[in-house]
Structures are given as C-alpha cells and as structure tokens.
Amino acid sequence: MAEEKKAIVELTDKGFLGKMENKDFVLNLSDTTFNATDLMLISIGYCFGITVDAYAKHKGLNISNLKISIHGKKHETENRYEYITLEVSFDGDLTPEQRERVIVIGKRGCTVSNSMLKAPEIEVKLV
C-alpha cells in the first residue's frame, strides 16, 4: 500500500505553524528566514541528498563531503519556477560510471522532485 502523509498548516496568533507527525515547525516569516519557496528548494536538495546517501551506503560506496547546491529561477510572468538546477559534488574513490549512477539514482529516487516533474492532482476542499 502506498504511503500517505498528512501535514497541517495553521494560522495562530504567533503566525503560521506547520505540524506533521507530532512535530511543529514555525512558518511565520518574522520567526524564520525561510519562505515557502525556500523550503521547496531545500526539500528538493534534502530529498536528493538522503537518496544518494542511502544508495551509497547500500552499495558500499564510500562518498564524503556531499554538497547539493539548488538554483531556482522564477518564471518572468507566471507565479512558478521556470527551472531548477541541482549542482552535486562529493568526494570518493568512485569510477566515472559509479559517480553517474549515484546521480541517476538520486534523481530517480527523490519523491519531492518526482512530484514536481509529474505533478500530483491538488484538490482544495472547503471544510
């Protein structure tokens, strides 16, 4: 059965509060330096990174100093990102083929970027 998750974003007297799995995260711009699109870009990089890390450990590949730099360019007239680029670097004694495979698996295994590439249906219900 496919995993299903639920998050709650609530406007409180202190601003927006995100809740997920009994954890709270302040989303109020006065209390954090991140806005929603910042969090989206960070989520893409984080998802890619944990996928790469898990794959490398599973295959016994020794990589270190993994760094993912995420660059997003907003569309000039539409309220969306036009493109997002991930620049990935890491150290390790890997062949060029292994290095390429790490990148392929990172891209293929990231739920966040996959959800952007094959956009989910988003339904908004007034309850």
Short mmCIF file of C-alpha atoms in Angstrom, two decimals, residues 6-20 23-29 31:
data_model
loop_
_atom_site.label_atom_id
_atom_site.label_comp_id
_atom_site.label_asym_id
_atom_site.label_seq_id
_atom_site.Cartn_x
_atom_site.Cartn_y
_atom_site.Cartn_z
CA LYS A 6 -0.81 14.41 6.41
CA ALA A 7 0.51 17.85 7.27
CA ILE A 8 -1.35 20.73 8.87
CA VAL A 9 -0.61 24.41 8.39
CA GLU A 10 -2.45 26.56 10.89
CA LEU A 11 -2.62 30.32 11.36
CA THR A 12 -2.19 31.06 15.06
CA ASP A 13 -1.76 34.29 17.00
CA LYS A 14 2.01 33.79 16.54
CA GLY A 15 1.77 33.29 12.76
CA PHE A 16 1.70 30.14 10.67
CA LEU A 17 2.60 26.84 12.30
CA GLY A 18 3.31 23.66 10.35
CA LYS A 19 2.51 20.35 12.02
CA MET A 20 3.46 16.89 10.90
CA LYS A 23 6.32 17.84 15.28
CA ASP A 24 5.81 21.58 14.93
CA PHE A 25 7.65 23.95 12.62
CA VAL A 26 7.29 27.73 12.72
CA LEU A 27 6.45 29.09 9.30
CA ASN A 28 5.95 32.71 10.31
CA LEU A 29 8.34 34.89 8.32
CA ASP A 31 10.42 33.92 13.20
#
